[in-house]
Amino acid sequence: NTFPMAKLTLENFYSNLILQHEERETRQKKLEVAMEEEGLADEEKKLRRSQHARKETEFLRLKRTRLGLDDFES
Amino acid sequence: QSILLGNITKPKKNIPEGSRQCELLKQAEATLGSGNLRQAVMLPKGEDLSECIAVNTVDPFNQINTQYGTVTEFCSEASCPLMPARPRHEYHWADGTNIKKPIKCSAPKYIDYLMTWVQDQLDDETLFPSKIGIPFPKNFMCVSKIILKHLFLVYGHIYQEEAYLNTSFKHFIFFVQEFNLIDRRALTPLQGLIEKLGSKTDKCFF
């Protein structure tokens, strides 16, 4: 209990990390199910998968970069 | 006692089985279980490897940054006059650009230099692009490996004092193991701890 803030930060970080990991897997499964239901062709599936992956990558990048001065209008 | 820390920091306390502290640690271990963490570091389907490495390099940096402040009471100029390394080795700081000739300095000073250097790399848009669509440079893997090796040194110096840091360290180790980012040889000073963290049976992992 000597370092409550540090502990809290880490606890939050790790519960988020695990949650985000699970959510990501759920999104992937949902995509597969949706594509199956729509009866898409293999080529079409490939395209949708890569579009989905690009969105996930963009999300990772946004998550990584912190807010800077440029993010605000003066 | 740790090889890396020598007799500079306090010896590790034994946590008796059944004590309140041990129960709390078990609880922490349950929520932050190895299984989940091992999976969390794996490259997701279709994900860009560099993007995955980048986010996993920035996270431990931020964690060390916020937590190093809490350990300064036992890592000071007086308690750690030199950055300890393997027996008969010590780390001297040089970054190759601002400081070319390695300088002898205390552990807090060394860590300060190191973290500032890492911060500069992370802030460098050509190395860690923040704009959507801008690719990582060709030498990205090389640079991130160097950064991770540096961060490992800091973990090595501060891990044992704060229970929750172990989770952070564990996450870090799982990640570098998953992608083979730090040389096995470089990890040897903390090999014992790393093996302990990795074993599933060891509930009270420190």
CSV table of C-alpha atoms in Angstrom, one decimal:
chain,number,residue,atom,x,y,z
A,1,ASN,CA,0.0,0.0,0.0
A,2,THR,CA,3.0,2.2,-0.2
A,3,PHE,CA,2.5,3.0,-3.8
A,4,PRO,CA,-1.3,3.1,-4.3
A,5,MET,CA,-1.2,5.3,-7.5
A,6,ALA,CA,1.4,3.1,-9.3
A,7,LYS,CA,-0.6,0.0,-8.4
A,8,LEU,CA,-3.8,1.5,-9.6
A,9,THR,CA,-2.3,2.6,-12.9
A,10,LEU,CA,-0.9,-0.9,-13.5
A,11,GLU,CA,-4.1,-2.6,-12.4
A,12,ASN,CA,-6.1,-0.5,-14.8
A,13,PHE,CA,-3.6,-1.0,-17.6
A,14,TYR,CA,-3.7,-4.8,-17.3
A,15,SER,CA,-7.5,-5.2,-17.0
A,16,ASN,CA,-7.8,-3.0,-20.1
A,17,LEU,CA,-5.1,-5.0,-21.9
A,18,ILE,CA,-6.8,-8.3,-21.4
A,19,LEU,CA,-10.2,-6.8,-22.2
A,20,GLN,CA,-9.0,-5.2,-25.4
A,21,HIS,CA,-7.4,-8.5,-26.4
A,22,GLU,CA,-10.7,-10.3,-25.9
A,23,GLU,CA,-12.6,-7.7,-27.8
A,24,ARG,CA,-10.3,-7.8,-30.7
A,25,GLU,CA,-10.7,-11.6,-30.9
A,26,THR,CA,-14.5,-11.1,-30.8
A,27,ARG,CA,-14.4,-8.6,-33.6
A,28,GLN,CA,-12.4,-11.0,-35.7
A,29,LYS,CA,-14.8,-13.9,-35.1
A,30,LYS,CA,-17.8,-11.6,-35.8
A,31,LEU,CA,-16.3,-10.7,-39.2
A,32,GLU,CA,-15.8,-14.3,-40.1
A,33,VAL,CA,-19.4,-15.2,-39.1
A,34,ALA,CA,-20.8,-12.2,-41.0
A,35,MET,CA,-18.9,-13.0,-44.2
A,36,GLU,CA,-20.1,-16.6,-44.0
A,37,GLU,CA,-23.7,-15.4,-43.6
A,38,GLU,CA,-23.4,-13.1,-46.6
A,39,GLY,CA,-21.9,-16.0,-48.6
A,40,LEU,CA,-19.0,-14.0,-49.9
A,41,ALA,CA,-16.5,-15.4,-52.4
A,42,ASP,CA,-12.9,-16.1,-51.2
A,43,GLU,CA,-11.5,-13.1,-53.0
A,44,GLU,CA,-14.1,-10.8,-51.4
A,45,LYS,CA,-13.4,-12.3,-48.0
A,46,LYS,CA,-9.7,-11.6,-48.4
A,47,LEU,CA,-10.4,-8.0,-49.2
A,48,ARG,CA,-12.7,-7.6,-46.2
A,49,ARG,CA,-10.1,-9.2,-43.9
A,50,SER,CA,-7.4,-6.8,-45.0
A,51,GLN,CA,-9.7,-3.8,-44.6
A,52,HIS,CA,-10.5,-5.0,-41.1
A,53,ALA,CA,-6.8,-5.5,-40.3
A,54,ARG,CA,-6.0,-2.0,-41.5
A,55,LYS,CA,-8.6,-0.5,-39.2
A,56,GLU,CA,-7.2,-2.5,-36.2
A,57,THR,CA,-3.6,-1.3,-37.1
A,58,GLU,CA,-4.8,2.3,-37.2
A,59,PHE,CA,-6.4,1.8,-33.8
A,60,LEU,CA,-3.1,0.5,-32.4
A,61,ARG,CA,-1.3,3.5,-33.8
A,62,LEU,CA,-3.8,5.9,-32.3
A,63,LYS,CA,-3.5,4.1,-29.0
A,64,ARG,CA,0.3,4.4,-29.0
A,65,THR,CA,0.6,8.1,-29.8
A,66,ARG,CA,-0.1,10.5,-27.0
A,67,LEU,CA,-1.8,13.8,-27.2
A,68,GLY,CA,0.4,16.6,-28.1
A,69,LEU,CA,0.1,20.4,-28.5
A,70,ASP,CA,-0.8,20.0,-32.2
A,71,ASP,CA,-3.9,18.1,-31.2
A,72,PHE,CA,-5.6,21.2,-29.9
A,73,GLU,CA,-6.8,24.3,-31.7
A,74,SER,CA,-5.8,27.5,-30.1
B,1,GLN,CA,20.3,-12.1,-3.8
B,2,SER,CA,20.2,-11.0,-7.3
B,3,ILE,CA,23.4,-11.1,-9.4
B,4,LEU,CA,22.4,-7.9,-11.1
B,5,LEU,CA,21.8,-5.9,-8.0
B,6,GLY,CA,24.5,-7.3,-5.8
B,7,ASN,CA,24.2,-6.1,-2.3
B,8,ILE,CA,23.1,-2.6,-3.3
B,9,THR,CA,19.4,-2.9,-2.6
B,10,LYS,CA,17.6,-4.6,0.3
B,11,PRO,CA,17.5,-8.4,0.2
B,12,LYS,CA,14.2,-9.9,-1.0
B,13,LYS,CA,11.7,-10.5,1.7
B,14,ASN,CA,10.2,-13.9,2.1
B,15,ILE,CA,6.5,-13.8,1.9
B,16,PRO,CA,5.0,-16.5,4.2
B,17,GLU,CA,2.3,-18.8,2.6
B,18,GLY,CA,-1.2,-17.9,4.0
B,19,SER,CA,-0.3,-14.3,5.0
B,20,ARG,CA,-2.5,-11.4,3.8
B,21,GLN,CA,0.2,-10.2,1.5
B,22,CYS,CA,0.5,-13.6,-0.2
B,23,GLU,CA,-3.3,-13.8,-0.6
B,24,LEU,CA,-3.3,-10.4,-2.3
B,25,LEU,CA,-0.5,-11.6,-4.6
B,26,LYS,CA,-2.5,-14.7,-5.5
B,27,GLN,CA,-5.4,-12.5,-6.2
B,28,ALA,CA,-3.4,-10.3,-8.5
B,29,GLU,CA,-2.0,-13.4,-10.2
B,30,ALA,CA,-5.5,-14.7,-10.8
B,31,THR,CA,-6.6,-11.6,-12.7
B,32,LEU,CA,-3.3,-11.1,-14.5
B,33,GLY,CA,-2.8,-14.8,-15.1
B,34,SER,CA,0.1,-16.0,-17.3
B,35,GLY,CA,-2.3,-17.6,-19.8
B,36,ASN,CA,-4.0,-14.4,-20.7
B,37,LEU,CA,-0.8,-12.4,-20.8
B,38,ARG,CA,0.9,-14.9,-23.0
B,39,GLN,CA,-2.0,-14.7,-25.5
B,40,ALA,CA,-2.1,-10.9,-25.2
B,41,VAL,CA,1.4,-10.5,-26.5
B,42,MET,CA,0.9,-12.7,-29.6
B,43,LEU,CA,0.7,-11.0,-32.9
B,44,PRO,CA,-3.0,-10.7,-33.8
B,45,LYS,CA,-4.2,-12.1,-37.1
B,46,GLY,CA,-3.4,-9.7,-39.9
B,47,GLU,CA,-1.6,-7.2,-37.7
B,48,ASP,CA,1.4,-5.4,-38.8
B,49,LEU,CA,4.5,-6.6,-36.9
B,50,SER,CA,6.1,-3.2,-36.5
B,51,GLU,CA,2.9,-1.6,-35.2
B,52,CYS,CA,2.6,-4.4,-32.6
B,53,ILE,CA,6.3,-4.0,-31.6
B,54,ALA,CA,5.9,-0.2,-31.4
B,55,VAL,CA,2.9,-0.3,-29.0
B,56,ASN,CA,4.6,-2.9,-26.9
B,57,THR,CA,7.7,-0.8,-26.7
B,58,VAL,CA,5.9,2.4,-25.7
B,59,ASP,CA,3.8,0.6,-23.0
B,60,PRO,CA,6.7,-0.6,-20.8
B,61,PHE,CA,8.4,2.7,-21.3
B,62,ASN,CA,5.4,4.5,-19.9
B,63,GLN,CA,5.1,2.0,-17.1
B,64,ILE,CA,8.7,2.4,-16.0
B,65,ASN,CA,8.3,6.1,-16.3
B,66,THR,CA,5.3,6.3,-13.9
B,67,GLN,CA,6.7,3.8,-11.5
B,68,TYR,CA,10.4,4.7,-11.3
B,69,GLY,CA,9.4,7.7,-9.2
B,70,THR,CA,8.1,5.3,-6.5
B,71,VAL,CA,11.4,3.5,-6.1
B,72,THR,CA,13.7,6.6,-5.9
B,73,GLU,CA,13.7,6.2,-2.1
B,74,PHE,CA,15.9,3.1,-2.5
B,75,CYS,CA,17.6,4.0,-5.7
B,76,SER,CA,19.5,7.2,-5.0
B,77,GLU,CA,23.0,8.6,-5.6
B,78,ALA,CA,24.0,7.3,-2.2
B,79,SER,CA,22.5,3.8,-2.4
B,80,CYS,CA,23.4,3.1,-6.0
B,81,PRO,CA,26.6,5.0,-6.8
B,82,LEU,CA,27.1,2.9,-10.0
B,83,MET,CA,24.7,1.2,-12.4
B,84,PRO,CA,25.3,-2.4,-11.4
B,85,ALA,CA,25.7,-5.1,-14.0
B,86,ARG,CA,27.1,-8.6,-14.0
B,87,PRO,CA,29.9,-9.3,-11.5
B,88,ARG,CA,32.9,-7.2,-12.3
B,89,HIS,CA,30.9,-5.3,-14.9
B,90,GLU,CA,29.3,-1.9,-14.6
B,91,TYR,CA,27.4,0.2,-17.1
B,92,HIS,CA,28.8,3.4,-18.3
B,93,TRP,CA,26.5,5.7,-20.2
B,94,ALA,CA,27.0,6.8,-23.9
B,95,ASP,CA,24.4,7.4,-26.5
B,96,GLY,CA,26.7,7.7,-29.5
B,97,THR,CA,25.5,11.2,-30.4
B,98,ASN,CA,25.4,13.6,-27.5
B,99,ILE,CA,27.7,11.6,-25.2
B,100,LYS,CA,30.3,9.8,-27.2
B,101,LYS,CA,32.8,8.9,-24.5
B,102,PRO,CA,31.1,6.5,-21.9
B,103,ILE,CA,30.7,8.2,-18.6
B,104,LYS,CA,30.7,6.7,-15.2
B,105,CYS,CA,27.6,7.6,-13.2
B,106,SER,CA,25.2,6.6,-10.5
B,107,ALA,CA,22.2,4.3,-11.2
B,108,PRO,CA,19.6,7.1,-10.9
B,109,LYS,CA,21.6,9.3,-13.2
B,110,TYR,CA,22.2,6.4,-15.7
B,111,ILE,CA,18.5,5.6,-15.7
B,112,ASP,CA,17.7,9.2,-16.2
B,113,TYR,CA,20.0,9.4,-19.3
B,114,LEU,CA,18.6,6.1,-20.5
B,115,MET,CA,15.0,7.1,-20.2
B,116,THR,CA,15.6,10.5,-21.8
B,117,TRP,CA,17.3,8.8,-24.7
B,118,VAL,CA,14.4,6.3,-25.1
B,119,GLN,CA,11.9,9.2,-25.0
B,120,ASP,CA,13.8,11.0,-27.8
B,121,GLN,CA,13.6,7.8,-29.9
B,122,LEU,CA,9.9,7.4,-29.2
B,123,ASP,CA,9.2,11.1,-30.1
B,124,ASP,CA,11.1,10.8,-33.4
B,125,GLU,CA,8.4,10.8,-36.1
B,126,THR,CA,10.8,9.1,-38.5
B,127,LEU,CA,11.2,6.1,-36.2
B,128,PHE,CA,7.8,5.9,-34.5
B,129,PRO,CA,5.4,7.6,-36.9
B,130,SER,CA,2.1,8.8,-35.4
B,131,LYS,CA,0.3,9.8,-38.5
B,132,ILE,CA,-2.0,7.1,-40.0
B,133,GLY,CA,-0.6,5.6,-43.1
B,134,ILE,CA,3.1,6.6,-42.6
B,135,PRO,CA,5.2,3.4,-42.7
B,136,PHE,CA,7.9,2.5,-40.2
B,137,PRO,CA,11.5,2.9,-41.3
B,138,LYS,CA,13.6,0.0,-42.5
B,139,ASN,CA,15.8,0.0,-39.4
B,140,PHE,CA,12.8,0.0,-37.1
B,141,MET,CA,13.3,-3.5,-35.7
B,142,CYS,CA,16.9,-2.7,-35.1
B,143,VAL,CA,16.1,0.4,-33.1
B,144,SER,CA,13.3,-1.1,-31.1
B,145,LYS,CA,15.6,-4.0,-30.1
B,146,ILE,CA,18.1,-1.5,-28.7
B,147,ILE,CA,15.4,0.3,-26.9
B,148,LEU,CA,14.0,-2.9,-25.3
B,149,LYS,CA,17.5,-4.0,-24.2
B,150,HIS,CA,17.8,-0.6,-22.4
B,151,LEU,CA,14.4,-1.0,-20.8
B,152,PHE,CA,15.4,-4.5,-19.6
B,153,LEU,CA,18.3,-2.9,-17.7
B,154,VAL,CA,15.9,-0.7,-15.8
B,155,TYR,CA,13.6,-3.5,-15.0
B,156,GLY,CA,16.6,-5.5,-13.8
B,157,HIS,CA,17.5,-2.7,-11.4
B,158,ILE,CA,14.1,-2.0,-10.0
B,159,TYR,CA,11.9,-5.0,-10.3
B,160,GLN,CA,12.2,-6.6,-7.0
B,161,GLU,CA,11.0,-3.9,-4.7
B,162,GLU,CA,7.5,-3.5,-6.0
B,163,ALA,CA,5.2,-6.5,-6.3
B,164,TYR,CA,3.1,-5.0,-9.1
B,165,LEU,CA,6.1,-4.2,-11.1
B,166,ASN,CA,6.5,-8.0,-11.6
B,167,THR,CA,3.4,-8.0,-13.7
B,168,SER,CA,4.8,-5.3,-15.8
B,169,PHE,CA,8.2,-7.1,-16.0
B,170,LYS,CA,6.4,-10.4,-16.8
B,171,HIS,CA,4.4,-8.8,-19.6
B,172,PHE,CA,7.7,-7.3,-21.0
B,173,ILE,CA,9.5,-10.7,-20.8
B,174,PHE,CA,6.6,-12.6,-22.5
B,175,PHE,CA,6.6,-10.0,-25.2
B,176,VAL,CA,10.4,-10.1,-25.9
B,177,GLN,CA,10.3,-13.9,-25.8
B,178,GLU,CA,7.3,-14.1,-28.2
B,179,PHE,CA,9.2,-12.0,-30.9
B,180,ASN,CA,12.7,-13.0,-30.0
B,181,LEU,CA,13.7,-9.4,-29.4
B,182,ILE,CA,16.4,-9.6,-26.8
B,183,ASP,CA,19.4,-12.0,-27.1
B,184,ARG,CA,19.2,-14.9,-24.7
B,185,ARG,CA,22.7,-14.0,-23.4
B,186,ALA,CA,21.5,-10.5,-22.5
B,187,LEU,CA,18.7,-11.9,-20.4
B,188,THR,CA,20.9,-14.2,-18.3
B,189,PRO,CA,21.4,-11.8,-15.4
B,190,LEU,CA,17.7,-12.3,-14.5
B,191,GLN,CA,17.3,-15.8,-15.9
B,192,GLY,CA,16.2,-17.2,-12.5
B,193,LEU,CA,13.4,-14.7,-12.1
B,194,ILE,CA,12.3,-15.1,-15.8
B,195,GLU,CA,11.9,-18.8,-15.4
B,196,LYS,CA,9.9,-18.3,-12.2
B,197,LEU,CA,7.6,-15.8,-13.9
B,198,GLY,CA,7.0,-18.2,-16.8
B,199,SER,CA,6.1,-21.3,-14.8
B,200,LYS,CA,2.3,-21.7,-14.3
B,201,THR,CA,2.5,-23.7,-11.1
B,202,ASP,CA,4.3,-20.9,-9.3
B,203,LYS,CA,1.3,-18.9,-8.0
B,204,CYS,CA,3.2,-16.6,-5.7
B,205,PHE,CA,5.6,-15.6,-8.3
B,206,PHE,CA,8.0,-13.6,-6.3
